[in-house]
């Protein structure tokens, strides 16, 4: 609430007074929100579909990674069991809403929310998240909002079909292995994306073609005769093979799907499904701060505007402020509640800060952000940021010295060889840029995920698959998890798999892991 | 913008996932259930359970960076006192520099507690006991209400139409509304025809009759033979089946020779009997009698936990049981069930006394007496225990005396089979 007194426009009645809601009221309130969000703020959104669900259904949705339909797998059951237990114990509250990056944009709201909360979540999800999904370049590049629901429906059906044909356990084994490699199933460079129905047709055609053209004769042709050409230099052949296989390849799932020698077709299709999902969720991992910040900033703005013109009662406003301030609370690092940076807090604070700098800049702001400080166009500046940045670049570009002072950021350097950590920078003139760079690096997914690539497959020889992990900052892979995950790679590849950890700086080998598929 | 009400959509969308998850963790869950059975009271067997499992098969490994190695930089909020160059001791436990920061994924993940529903719990309990499926379903079935006739209603399915009531209503309505019978019309028509043949010019009379005929025909049309108003259907109400009360006596030898595993077997036997009884009776009391050379009534805790030293005299338990029966559970009001578990040891001289008690008092008063002899399957062939050889003769004579040697949980169920198979069938047949 920016002004102590609000100017209630004549003839404006509060939209609602009590906590109770009904469908007409939700509709009426949504229209008021949309009038502000789209009409005044100029947000660009997918059409909304608001779905009212119960707490139980919210738990269900959690268990299927928030998607309305999902193929069946035990790990979702495991997550469900854990969430349910936490919820029943009262250790964890449920989200007020859940929103899906689809067109139309599906917003789940819970039936037990009060009307004020419904207003809040509609402004948050149906306006904020929705605008972000539609406009951010990562989502535009990597996800196809119109087809995701169809693709999920196809995936669910396909997995169910496979379970019927090949047995639940066989399908499970493939999905287990694919899930283990999900973070290595992402292509970080965009490629053109066919639609879901085209993919499905293609998959079907592929199968039909194989079935139609199957010929017993081919089985009798000696394989080696085909492969055996003039025995020229091995290295040249190897280089050619690498080229043909597209090596080195960072997308393990893609590589296995295309080149694993022993995989049956339906297994390849399953890998593909998991890979598509990993790719779909990749932008969300990269934009937690921005996405939540955008939604939080938008709901804050919209509800304040509604209150200012008298559409909300003071009671509702207090309830909203209470809930809003607990959402954007950032515990200090010594606090027992501290669990990393709260993306809502950081995102919201940065966007409020951008607003401040656009409207009431200080000399320091003009110094640091000459291109927008004092331009008076808050929304234009924010929309530009929402569209063209992801978490790490957003922080690198927009985190102001004032905010670093407000958060009292300091950076630490930890060398595992010493029993102490050293304070490298604090929020002072010398430290600002350092802190900003390090905080940004903390949100850089490509720096946080281990850098693993397929470097060699030796298809004409022993078929040993070689992976390489480039060790940065002397941080190797967690050995136990690595061995277990490698087992999954071997399971899909079908032959011996080796993972070499090399120092990124020197290229020297640090450690080797090797495993064989279990019979 | 559309608002869709999804609250009525099918619930438990993730049931399939849960089943897959339970199957996956089956081994661990079964162990957890076994532990739970040990802790549980007999009467509590039919309930859900919080299960803690730590399962290798539930791991979801992923490539991740190692913890506590290498060099890292990180930014924290809330600095109050540090300036550049300060050093801070790392938190204990070798957690590395990340300290309290974002707990390493995966480490705490393998171990968690969740709730098994009553059905899931019983499924696993039954699995060890090798119950036939039909029996499983029946035991899991909570008190099944029975449809009972409860008057009539004007609304229902055609199959429940009560014809007598309906026709009675119809007739009453027809009389009250003066619905003409077909015979009346025919008579009138005959009369008109007769008059017309006799003297076609007697207009007035014929006309009068014709008007009357038209009126009657109209009435017949308007007042239906059976109107929806008349319909009456039999009404049924779901009422819990009247059940009676039963008391279950658990007799157990607690002398030193009864080891923990043997007691655990006995406990499952008692649990199963209790489940069967709760299915048949609204109220089931449980009485625990333990004995060595003397018997006493104890609570459940003591019954399973404490071990006594000394020899074994079974008859003392039987005497104690009869004492309790005559004091609290009159056979006229209570169905008496007795289940005895022992390793078969007894003083030789005592068997005669036991049989006397059984024949004279206990068997006539009780519905069923089950004796199980727990023990590892290492008794040499042909060797029978004192109690076993004593009871053998009773078992031949009496239908409601059952005895069985039990070495593993799977052997328990057959003890009950004959008894409950018969009564279930009888119950179904009379309905």
mmCIF file of N, CA and C in Angstrom, chain A residues 23 26 30 48-52 57 60 68 72-75 77-78 80 82 85 111 163 168-169 172 176 179-180 183-184 332-333 338 407-416 418-421 423-424 426 442 448 452 473-478 484-485, chain B residues 1-7 9 11-14 16-18 20-21 23-24 57-66 68-80 82-90 96-98 100 102 109 112-115:
data_model
loop_
_atom_site.group_PDB
_atom_site.id
_atom_site.type_symbol
_atom_site.label_atom_id
_atom_site.label_comp_id
_atom_site.label_asym_id
_atom_site.label_seq_id
_atom_site.Cartn_x
_atom_site.Cartn_y
_atom_site.Cartn_z
ATOM 1 N N UNK A 23 -18.819 -19.446 -7.998
ATOM 2 C CA UNK A 23 -18.270 -19.363 -9.351
ATOM 3 C C UNK A 23 -18.513 -17.999 -9.998
ATOM 4 N N UNK A 26 -16.001 -15.581 -8.578
ATOM 5 C CA UNK A 26 -14.659 -15.800 -9.129
ATOM 6 C C UNK A 26 -14.585 -15.216 -10.533
ATOM 7 N N UNK A 30 -12.240 -12.261 -11.599
ATOM 8 C CA UNK A 30 -11.259 -12.473 -12.658
ATOM 9 C C UNK A 30 -11.363 -11.371 -13.709
ATOM 10 N N UNK A 48 -7.011 -17.967 -20.321
ATOM 11 C CA UNK A 48 -6.924 -18.704 -19.066
ATOM 12 C C UNK A 48 -8.030 -19.713 -18.931
ATOM 13 N N UNK A 49 -7.708 -20.801 -18.274
ATOM 14 C CA UNK A 49 -8.734 -21.758 -17.868
ATOM 15 C C UNK A 49 -8.504 -22.010 -16.383
ATOM 16 N N UNK A 50 -9.499 -21.648 -15.588
ATOM 17 C CA UNK A 50 -9.326 -21.779 -14.139
ATOM 18 C C UNK A 50 -10.066 -23.025 -13.678
ATOM 19 N N UNK A 51 -9.364 -23.900 -12.968
ATOM 20 C CA UNK A 51 -9.984 -25.151 -12.549
ATOM 21 C C UNK A 51 -9.948 -25.249 -11.043
ATOM 22 N N UNK A 52 -11.112 -25.503 -10.462
ATOM 23 C CA UNK A 52 -11.200 -25.598 -9.004
ATOM 24 C C UNK A 52 -10.971 -27.045 -8.597
ATOM 25 N N UNK A 57 -6.805 -33.550 -4.747
ATOM 26 C CA UNK A 57 -6.404 -33.457 -6.154
ATOM 27 C C UNK A 57 -5.121 -32.663 -6.302
ATOM 28 N N UNK A 60 -2.485 -35.058 -5.747
ATOM 29 C CA UNK A 60 -2.359 -35.863 -6.961
ATOM 30 C C UNK A 60 -1.521 -35.124 -7.997
ATOM 31 N N UNK A 68 -1.365 -32.159 -15.646
ATOM 32 C CA UNK A 68 -2.718 -32.709 -15.520
ATOM 33 C C UNK A 68 -2.785 -34.193 -15.847
ATOM 34 N N UNK A 72 2.323 -43.502 -15.916
ATOM 35 C CA UNK A 72 2.421 -44.085 -14.586
ATOM 36 C C UNK A 72 3.843 -44.548 -14.301
ATOM 37 N N UNK A 73 4.313 -44.234 -13.096
ATOM 38 C CA UNK A 73 5.625 -44.714 -12.709
ATOM 39 C C UNK A 73 5.705 -44.714 -11.194
ATOM 40 N N UNK A 74 6.444 -45.674 -10.638
ATOM 41 C CA UNK A 74 6.444 -45.801 -9.183
ATOM 42 C C UNK A 74 7.016 -44.573 -8.493
ATOM 43 N N UNK A 75 7.939 -43.859 -9.165
ATOM 44 C CA UNK A 75 8.564 -42.742 -8.473
ATOM 45 C C UNK A 75 7.541 -41.650 -8.180
ATOM 46 N N UNK A 77 4.505 -42.317 -7.371
ATOM 47 C CA UNK A 77 3.835 -42.845 -6.183
ATOM 48 C C UNK A 77 4.642 -42.571 -4.937
ATOM 49 N N UNK A 78 5.938 -42.666 -5.071
ATOM 50 C CA UNK A 78 6.820 -42.399 -3.939
ATOM 51 C C UNK A 78 6.707 -40.932 -3.521
ATOM 52 N N UNK A 80 4.240 -38.993 -4.087
ATOM 53 C CA UNK A 80 2.912 -38.789 -3.535
ATOM 54 C C UNK A 80 2.881 -39.215 -2.078
ATOM 55 N N UNK A 82 5.241 -39.388 0.058
ATOM 56 C CA UNK A 82 5.976 -38.476 0.920
ATOM 57 C C UNK A 82 5.200 -37.177 1.135
ATOM 58 N N UNK A 85 2.243 -37.712 3.432
ATOM 59 C CA UNK A 85 2.611 -37.850 4.834
ATOM 60 C C UNK A 85 2.950 -36.492 5.444
ATOM 61 N N UNK A 111 -10.154 -25.406 -3.523
ATOM 62 C CA UNK A 111 -11.495 -25.048 -3.087
ATOM 63 C C UNK A 111 -11.486 -24.428 -1.692
ATOM 64 N N UNK A 163 3.187 -51.051 -21.386
ATOM 65 C CA UNK A 163 3.049 -51.884 -20.193
ATOM 66 C C UNK A 163 2.219 -53.116 -20.513
ATOM 67 N N UNK A 168 4.763 -54.536 -17.117
ATOM 68 C CA UNK A 168 5.019 -53.335 -16.318
ATOM 69 C C UNK A 168 6.497 -53.233 -15.952
ATOM 70 N N UNK A 169 7.098 -54.366 -15.618
ATOM 71 C CA UNK A 169 8.465 -54.286 -15.102
ATOM 72 C C UNK A 169 9.479 -53.911 -16.179
ATOM 73 N N UNK A 172 9.136 -50.286 -16.662
ATOM 74 C CA UNK A 172 9.673 -49.594 -15.495
ATOM 75 C C UNK A 172 11.195 -49.521 -15.552
ATOM 76 N N UNK A 176 13.114 -46.090 -15.383
ATOM 77 C CA UNK A 176 14.068 -45.836 -14.294
ATOM 78 C C UNK A 176 15.379 -45.294 -14.844
ATOM 79 N N UNK A 179 14.927 -41.828 -16.340
ATOM 80 C CA UNK A 179 14.800 -40.793 -15.313
ATOM 81 C C UNK A 179 16.161 -40.447 -14.714
ATOM 82 N N UNK A 180 16.995 -41.471 -14.560
ATOM 83 C CA UNK A 180 18.302 -41.215 -13.971
ATOM 84 C C UNK A 180 19.111 -40.255 -14.841
ATOM 85 N N UNK A 183 18.586 -35.209 -16.329
ATOM 86 C CA UNK A 183 19.326 -33.943 -16.392
ATOM 87 C C UNK A 183 20.355 -33.946 -17.507
ATOM 88 N N UNK A 184 20.670 -35.127 -18.024
ATOM 89 C CA UNK A 184 21.584 -35.199 -19.166
ATOM 90 C C UNK A 184 20.786 -35.420 -20.443
ATOM 91 N N UNK A 332 17.658 -15.026 7.322
ATOM 92 C CA UNK A 332 19.110 -14.785 7.281
ATOM 93 C C UNK A 332 19.847 -16.124 7.262
ATOM 94 N N UNK A 333 21.118 -16.049 6.907
ATOM 95 C CA UNK A 333 21.824 -17.322 6.709
ATOM 96 C C UNK A 333 21.985 -18.130 8.000
ATOM 97 N N UNK A 338 16.631 -20.995 7.352
ATOM 98 C CA UNK A 338 17.335 -20.686 6.113
ATOM 99 C C UNK A 338 17.521 -21.928 5.263
ATOM 100 N N UNK A 407 19.852 -6.794 1.327
ATOM 101 C CA UNK A 407 19.950 -8.225 1.664
ATOM 102 C C UNK A 407 21.186 -8.521 2.507
ATOM 103 N N UNK A 408 22.081 -7.542 2.602
ATOM 104 C CA UNK A 408 23.355 -7.715 3.312
ATOM 105 C C UNK A 408 24.071 -8.972 2.805
ATOM 106 N N UNK A 409 24.221 -9.031 1.474
ATOM 107 C CA UNK A 409 24.897 -10.176 0.863
ATOM 108 C C UNK A 409 26.385 -10.176 1.197
ATOM 109 N N UNK A 410 26.940 -11.353 1.349
ATOM 110 C CA UNK A 410 28.395 -11.473 1.411
ATOM 111 C C UNK A 410 28.782 -12.781 0.744
ATOM 112 N N UNK A 411 29.974 -12.818 0.205
ATOM 113 C CA UNK A 411 30.330 -14.032 -0.514
ATOM 114 C C UNK A 411 31.458 -14.754 0.222
ATOM 115 N N UNK A 412 31.407 -16.068 0.131
ATOM 116 C CA UNK A 412 32.377 -16.903 0.825
ATOM 117 C C UNK A 412 33.111 -17.765 -0.175
ATOM 118 N N UNK A 413 34.352 -18.055 0.158
ATOM 119 C CA UNK A 413 35.096 -18.985 -0.664
ATOM 120 C C UNK A 413 35.403 -20.217 0.180
ATOM 121 N N UNK A 414 35.082 -21.366 -0.366
ATOM 122 C CA UNK A 414 35.276 -22.601 0.379
ATOM 123 C C UNK A 414 36.244 -23.493 -0.379
ATOM 124 N N UNK A 415 37.354 -23.799 0.267
ATOM 125 C CA UNK A 415 38.265 -24.772 -0.299
ATOM 126 C C UNK A 415 38.222 -25.990 0.618
ATOM 127 N N UNK A 416 37.878 -27.134 0.057
ATOM 128 C CA UNK A 416 37.639 -28.292 0.915
ATOM 129 C C UNK A 416 38.899 -28.693 1.698
ATOM 130 N N UNK A 418 40.694 -26.784 3.508
ATOM 131 C CA UNK A 418 40.849 -26.036 4.755
ATOM 132 C C UNK A 418 39.620 -26.174 5.640
ATOM 133 N N UNK A 419 39.823 -26.061 6.943
ATOM 134 C CA UNK A 419 38.682 -26.212 7.850
ATOM 135 C C UNK A 419 37.852 -24.931 7.976
ATOM 136 N N UNK A 420 38.250 -23.891 7.259
ATOM 137 C CA UNK A 420 37.517 -22.636 7.388
ATOM 138 C C UNK A 420 37.109 -22.143 6.001
ATOM 139 N N UNK A 421 36.104 -21.277 5.973
ATOM 140 C CA UNK A 421 35.758 -20.595 4.734
ATOM 141 C C UNK A 421 36.149 -19.129 4.883
ATOM 142 N N UNK A 423 35.718 -15.053 3.925
ATOM 143 C CA UNK A 423 34.820 -14.037 3.400
ATOM 144 C C UNK A 423 35.558 -13.277 2.319
ATOM 145 N N UNK A 424 35.018 -13.323 1.092
ATOM 146 C CA UNK A 424 35.706 -12.723 -0.046
ATOM 147 C C UNK A 424 35.226 -11.304 -0.305
ATOM 148 N N UNK A 426 31.980 -8.285 0.693
ATOM 149 C CA UNK A 426 30.758 -7.906 1.391
ATOM 150 C C UNK A 426 30.106 -6.785 0.612
ATOM 151 N N UNK A 442 25.532 -18.734 -9.224
ATOM 152 C CA UNK A 442 24.783 -19.692 -8.416
ATOM 153 C C UNK A 442 23.509 -20.120 -9.123
ATOM 154 N N UNK A 448 25.934 -25.452 -12.606
ATOM 155 C CA UNK A 448 25.589 -26.318 -11.475
ATOM 156 C C UNK A 448 25.518 -27.786 -11.880
ATOM 157 N N UNK A 452 28.813 -33.450 -18.590
ATOM 158 C CA UNK A 452 29.074 -34.826 -19.025
ATOM 159 C C UNK A 452 28.745 -34.953 -20.509
ATOM 160 N N UNK A 473 36.684 -26.711 -11.001
ATOM 161 C CA UNK A 473 36.939 -26.316 -9.613
ATOM 162 C C UNK A 473 37.253 -27.496 -8.701
ATOM 163 N N UNK A 474 37.825 -28.515 -9.273
ATOM 164 C CA UNK A 474 38.190 -29.680 -8.466
ATOM 165 C C UNK A 474 37.000 -30.374 -7.831
ATOM 166 N N UNK A 475 35.836 -30.232 -8.420
ATOM 167 C CA UNK A 475 34.670 -30.910 -7.849
ATOM 168 C C UNK A 475 34.311 -32.095 -8.739
ATOM 169 N N UNK A 476 34.659 -33.301 -8.322
ATOM 170 C CA UNK A 476 34.321 -34.472 -9.138
ATOM 171 C C UNK A 476 32.876 -34.896 -8.896
ATOM 172 N N UNK A 477 32.447 -35.934 -9.578
ATOM 173 C CA UNK A 477 31.103 -36.468 -9.360
ATOM 174 C C UNK A 477 31.042 -37.168 -8.015
ATOM 175 N N UNK A 478 29.855 -37.171 -7.440
ATOM 176 C CA UNK A 478 29.636 -37.950 -6.235
ATOM 177 C C UNK A 478 29.797 -39.421 -6.619
ATOM 178 N N UNK A 484 26.048 -45.723 -9.571
ATOM 179 C CA UNK A 484 24.683 -46.229 -9.730
ATOM 180 C C UNK A 484 24.030 -45.694 -11.002
ATOM 181 N N UNK A 485 24.318 -44.426 -11.318
ATOM 182 C CA UNK A 485 23.734 -43.861 -12.536
ATOM 183 C C UNK A 485 24.368 -44.494 -13.771
ATOM 184 N N UNK B 1 -12.246 -16.481 -20.589
ATOM 185 C CA UNK B 1 -11.782 -17.259 -19.427
ATOM 186 C C UNK B 1 -12.853 -18.288 -19.062
ATOM 187 N N UNK B 2 -12.426 -19.455 -18.802
ATOM 188 C CA UNK B 2 -13.357 -20.512 -18.378
ATOM 189 C C UNK B 2 -13.055 -20.907 -16.952
ATOM 190 N N UNK B 3 -14.110 -21.176 -16.213
ATOM 191 C CA UNK B 3 -13.904 -21.783 -14.897
ATOM 192 C C UNK B 3 -14.450 -23.200 -14.966
ATOM 193 N N UNK B 4 -13.654 -24.158 -14.550
ATOM 194 C CA UNK B 4 -14.100 -25.538 -14.597
ATOM 195 C C UNK B 4 -14.074 -26.077 -13.181
ATOM 196 N N UNK B 5 -15.137 -26.731 -12.800
ATOM 197 C CA UNK B 5 -15.154 -27.347 -11.480
ATOM 198 C C UNK B 5 -14.626 -28.764 -11.598
ATOM 199 N N UNK B 6 -13.433 -28.980 -11.084
ATOM 200 C CA UNK B 6 -12.825 -30.314 -11.203
ATOM 201 C C UNK B 6 -12.992 -31.127 -9.939
ATOM 202 N N UNK B 7 -13.727 -30.579 -8.985
ATOM 203 C CA UNK B 7 -13.729 -31.248 -7.674
ATOM 204 C C UNK B 7 -14.374 -32.613 -7.729
ATOM 205 N N UNK B 9 -14.158 -34.635 -10.269
ATOM 206 C CA UNK B 9 -13.392 -35.561 -11.111
ATOM 207 C C UNK B 9 -12.954 -36.771 -10.304
ATOM 208 N N UNK B 11 -11.169 -39.215 -8.101
ATOM 209 C CA UNK B 11 -10.087 -38.965 -7.153
ATOM 210 C C UNK B 11 -9.008 -40.037 -7.325
ATOM 211 N N UNK B 12 -8.004 -39.919 -6.500
ATOM 212 C CA UNK B 12 -6.955 -40.945 -6.460
ATOM 213 C C UNK B 12 -6.416 -41.233 -7.843
ATOM 214 N N UNK B 13 -6.082 -40.160 -8.552
ATOM 215 C CA UNK B 13 -5.537 -40.336 -9.883
ATOM 216 C C UNK B 13 -4.213 -41.072 -9.842
ATOM 217 N N UNK B 14 -3.528 -40.938 -8.714
ATOM 218 C CA UNK B 14 -2.198 -41.536 -8.660
ATOM 219 C C UNK B 14 -2.226 -42.917 -8.017
ATOM 220 N N UNK B 16 -2.572 -45.758 -9.401
ATOM 221 C CA UNK B 16 -1.715 -46.652 -10.180
ATOM 222 C C UNK B 16 -0.254 -46.467 -9.815
ATOM 223 N N UNK B 17 0.133 -45.218 -9.613
ATOM 224 C CA UNK B 17 1.514 -44.944 -9.210
ATOM 225 C C UNK B 17 1.798 -45.536 -7.843
ATOM 226 N N UNK B 18 0.815 -45.429 -6.954
ATOM 227 C CA UNK B 18 1.017 -45.933 -5.603
ATOM 228 C C UNK B 18 1.187 -47.452 -5.618
ATOM 229 N N UNK B 20 2.315 -49.239 -7.995
ATOM 230 C CA UNK B 20 3.647 -49.554 -8.531
ATOM 231 C C UNK B 20 4.716 -49.320 -7.479
ATOM 232 N N UNK B 21 4.514 -48.270 -6.718
ATOM 233 C CA UNK B 21 5.473 -47.941 -5.677
ATOM 234 C C UNK B 21 5.489 -49.013 -4.584
ATOM 235 N N UNK B 23 4.601 -52.085 -4.853
ATOM 236 C CA UNK B 23 5.177 -53.329 -5.383
ATOM 237 C C UNK B 23 6.693 -53.242 -5.356
ATOM 238 N N UNK B 24 7.173 -52.080 -5.735
ATOM 239 C CA UNK B 24 8.611 -51.862 -5.790
ATOM 240 C C UNK B 24 9.260 -52.022 -4.419
ATOM 241 N N UNK B 57 15.883 -50.203 -3.400
ATOM 242 C CA UNK B 57 15.211 -50.260 -4.690
ATOM 243 C C UNK B 57 14.432 -48.982 -4.977
ATOM 244 N N UNK B 58 14.355 -48.089 -3.994
ATOM 245 C CA UNK B 58 13.611 -46.850 -4.225
ATOM 246 C C UNK B 58 14.527 -45.692 -4.585
ATOM 247 N N UNK B 59 15.789 -45.986 -4.706
ATOM 248 C CA UNK B 59 16.691 -44.892 -5.020
ATOM 249 C C UNK B 59 16.509 -44.435 -6.458
ATOM 250 N N UNK B 60 16.680 -43.143 -6.639
ATOM 251 C CA UNK B 60 16.665 -42.605 -7.994
ATOM 252 C C UNK B 60 17.966 -41.855 -8.214
ATOM 253 N N UNK B 61 18.998 -42.560 -8.582
ATOM 254 C CA UNK B 61 20.307 -41.920 -8.680
ATOM 255 C C UNK B 61 20.387 -40.984 -9.876
ATOM 256 N N UNK B 62 21.205 -39.978 -9.749
ATOM 257 C CA UNK B 62 21.487 -39.077 -10.864
ATOM 258 C C UNK B 62 22.937 -38.641 -10.741
ATOM 259 N N UNK B 63 23.499 -38.276 -11.864
ATOM 260 C CA UNK B 63 24.833 -37.704 -11.789
ATOM 261 C C UNK B 63 24.752 -36.412 -11.003
ATOM 262 N N UNK B 64 25.604 -36.272 -9.997
ATOM 263 C CA UNK B 64 25.609 -35.031 -9.243
ATOM 264 C C UNK B 64 27.013 -34.725 -8.801
ATOM 265 N N UNK B 65 27.256 -33.472 -8.511
ATOM 266 C CA UNK B 65 28.601 -33.110 -8.081
ATOM 267 C C UNK B 65 28.813 -33.579 -6.643
ATOM 268 N N UNK B 66 30.043 -33.990 -6.368
ATOM 269 C CA UNK B 66 30.363 -34.480 -5.041
ATOM 270 C C UNK B 66 30.277 -33.378 -4.006
ATOM 271 N N UNK B 68 31.562 -31.586 -0.418
ATOM 272 C CA UNK B 68 32.749 -31.454 0.419
ATOM 273 C C UNK B 68 34.044 -31.627 -0.331
ATOM 274 N N UNK B 69 34.030 -31.321 -1.634
ATOM 275 C CA UNK B 69 35.288 -31.385 -2.365
ATOM 276 C C UNK B 69 35.459 -30.118 -3.179
ATOM 277 N N UNK B 70 36.667 -29.827 -3.547
ATOM 278 C CA UNK B 70 36.960 -28.751 -4.480
ATOM 279 C C UNK B 70 36.764 -27.361 -3.913
ATOM 280 N N UNK B 71 36.744 -26.404 -4.849
ATOM 281 C CA UNK B 71 36.579 -25.011 -4.451
ATOM 282 C C UNK B 71 35.226 -24.505 -4.899
ATOM 283 N N UNK B 72 34.579 -23.810 -4.007
ATOM 284 C CA UNK B 72 33.289 -23.235 -4.352
ATOM 285 C C UNK B 72 33.205 -21.809 -3.839
ATOM 286 N N UNK B 73 32.401 -21.027 -4.539
ATOM 287 C CA UNK B 73 32.063 -19.702 -4.047
ATOM 288 C C UNK B 73 30.570 -19.659 -3.876
ATOM 289 N N UNK B 74 30.136 -19.025 -2.819
ATOM 290 C CA UNK B 74 28.688 -18.842 -2.731
ATOM 291 C C UNK B 74 28.357 -17.578 -1.971
ATOM 292 N N UNK B 75 27.127 -17.131 -2.216
ATOM 293 C CA UNK B 75 26.665 -15.870 -1.650
ATOM 294 C C UNK B 75 25.569 -16.157 -0.645
ATOM 295 N N UNK B 76 25.640 -15.524 0.523
ATOM 296 C CA UNK B 76 24.621 -15.704 1.550
ATOM 297 C C UNK B 76 24.041 -14.348 1.921
ATOM 298 N N UNK B 77 22.786 -14.335 2.351
ATOM 299 C CA UNK B 77 22.197 -13.076 2.807
ATOM 300 C C UNK B 77 22.353 -12.910 4.319
ATOM 301 N N UNK B 78 22.220 -11.673 4.792
ATOM 302 C CA UNK B 78 22.119 -11.445 6.233
ATOM 303 C C UNK B 78 23.440 -11.275 6.950
ATOM 304 N N UNK B 79 24.427 -10.693 6.296
ATOM 305 C CA UNK B 79 25.708 -10.468 6.968
ATOM 306 C C UNK B 79 25.561 -9.361 8.009
ATOM 307 N N UNK B 80 25.965 -9.647 9.251
ATOM 308 C CA UNK B 80 25.877 -8.633 10.295
ATOM 309 C C UNK B 80 27.272 -8.170 10.719
ATOM 310 N N UNK B 82 30.625 -9.704 9.433
ATOM 311 C CA UNK B 82 31.842 -10.096 8.735
ATOM 312 C C UNK B 82 32.337 -9.012 7.805
ATOM 313 N N UNK B 83 33.659 -8.897 7.719
ATOM 314 C CA UNK B 83 34.207 -8.043 6.662
ATOM 315 C C UNK B 83 35.228 -8.861 5.879
ATOM 316 N N UNK B 84 35.684 -8.287 4.786
ATOM 317 C CA UNK B 84 36.518 -9.039 3.854
ATOM 318 C C UNK B 84 37.748 -9.595 4.571
ATOM 319 N N UNK B 85 38.075 -10.836 4.319
ATOM 320 C CA UNK B 85 39.251 -11.446 4.906
ATOM 321 C C UNK B 85 38.961 -12.251 6.169
ATOM 322 N N UNK B 86 37.769 -12.088 6.733
ATOM 323 C CA UNK B 86 37.424 -12.896 7.910
ATOM 324 C C UNK B 86 37.357 -14.366 7.525
ATOM 325 N N UNK B 87 37.700 -15.225 8.490
ATOM 326 C CA UNK B 87 37.509 -16.643 8.222
ATOM 327 C C UNK B 87 36.482 -17.198 9.199
ATOM 328 N N UNK B 88 35.724 -18.148 8.726
ATOM 329 C CA UNK B 88 34.671 -18.750 9.547
ATOM 330 C C UNK B 88 34.904 -20.245 9.568
ATOM 331 N N UNK B 89 34.872 -20.797 10.764
ATOM 332 C CA UNK B 89 35.049 -22.237 10.896
ATOM 333 C C UNK B 89 33.849 -22.947 10.295
ATOM 334 N N UNK B 90 34.121 -24.004 9.555
ATOM 335 C CA UNK B 90 33.012 -24.744 8.948
ATOM 336 C C UNK B 90 32.219 -25.473 10.020
ATOM 337 N N UNK B 96 31.320 -29.819 4.944
ATOM 338 C CA UNK B 96 31.949 -29.024 3.893
ATOM 339 C C UNK B 96 31.464 -27.601 3.941
ATOM 340 N N UNK B 97 31.886 -26.834 2.960
ATOM 341 C CA UNK B 97 31.621 -25.416 2.962
ATOM 342 C C UNK B 97 30.158 -25.088 2.776
ATOM 343 N N UNK B 98 29.424 -26.018 2.195
ATOM 344 C CA UNK B 98 28.044 -25.675 1.923
ATOM 345 C C UNK B 98 27.262 -25.541 3.224
ATOM 346 N N UNK B 100 24.965 -25.263 6.142
ATOM 347 C CA UNK B 100 23.524 -25.474 6.220
ATOM 348 C C UNK B 100 22.863 -25.165 4.875
ATOM 349 N N UNK B 102 21.445 -25.320 1.265
ATOM 350 C CA UNK B 102 20.687 -26.304 0.484
ATOM 351 C C UNK B 102 21.159 -27.737 0.680
ATOM 352 N N UNK B 109 16.884 -38.919 1.295
ATOM 353 C CA UNK B 109 15.721 -39.255 0.515
ATOM 354 C C UNK B 109 15.316 -40.722 0.612
ATOM 355 N N UNK B 112 12.021 -42.873 4.427
ATOM 356 C CA UNK B 112 10.876 -42.036 4.769
ATOM 357 C C UNK B 112 9.686 -42.836 5.275
ATOM 358 N N UNK B 113 8.812 -42.099 5.919
ATOM 359 C CA UNK B 113 7.655 -42.699 6.567
ATOM 360 C C UNK B 113 6.429 -42.393 5.728
ATOM 361 N N UNK B 114 5.586 -43.372 5.557
ATOM 362 C CA UNK B 114 4.314 -43.059 4.937
ATOM 363 C C UNK B 114 3.254 -43.999 5.486
ATOM 364 N N UNK B 115 2.021 -43.704 5.154
ATOM 365 C CA UNK B 115 0.927 -44.444 5.759
ATOM 366 C C UNK B 115 0.395 -45.523 4.831
#
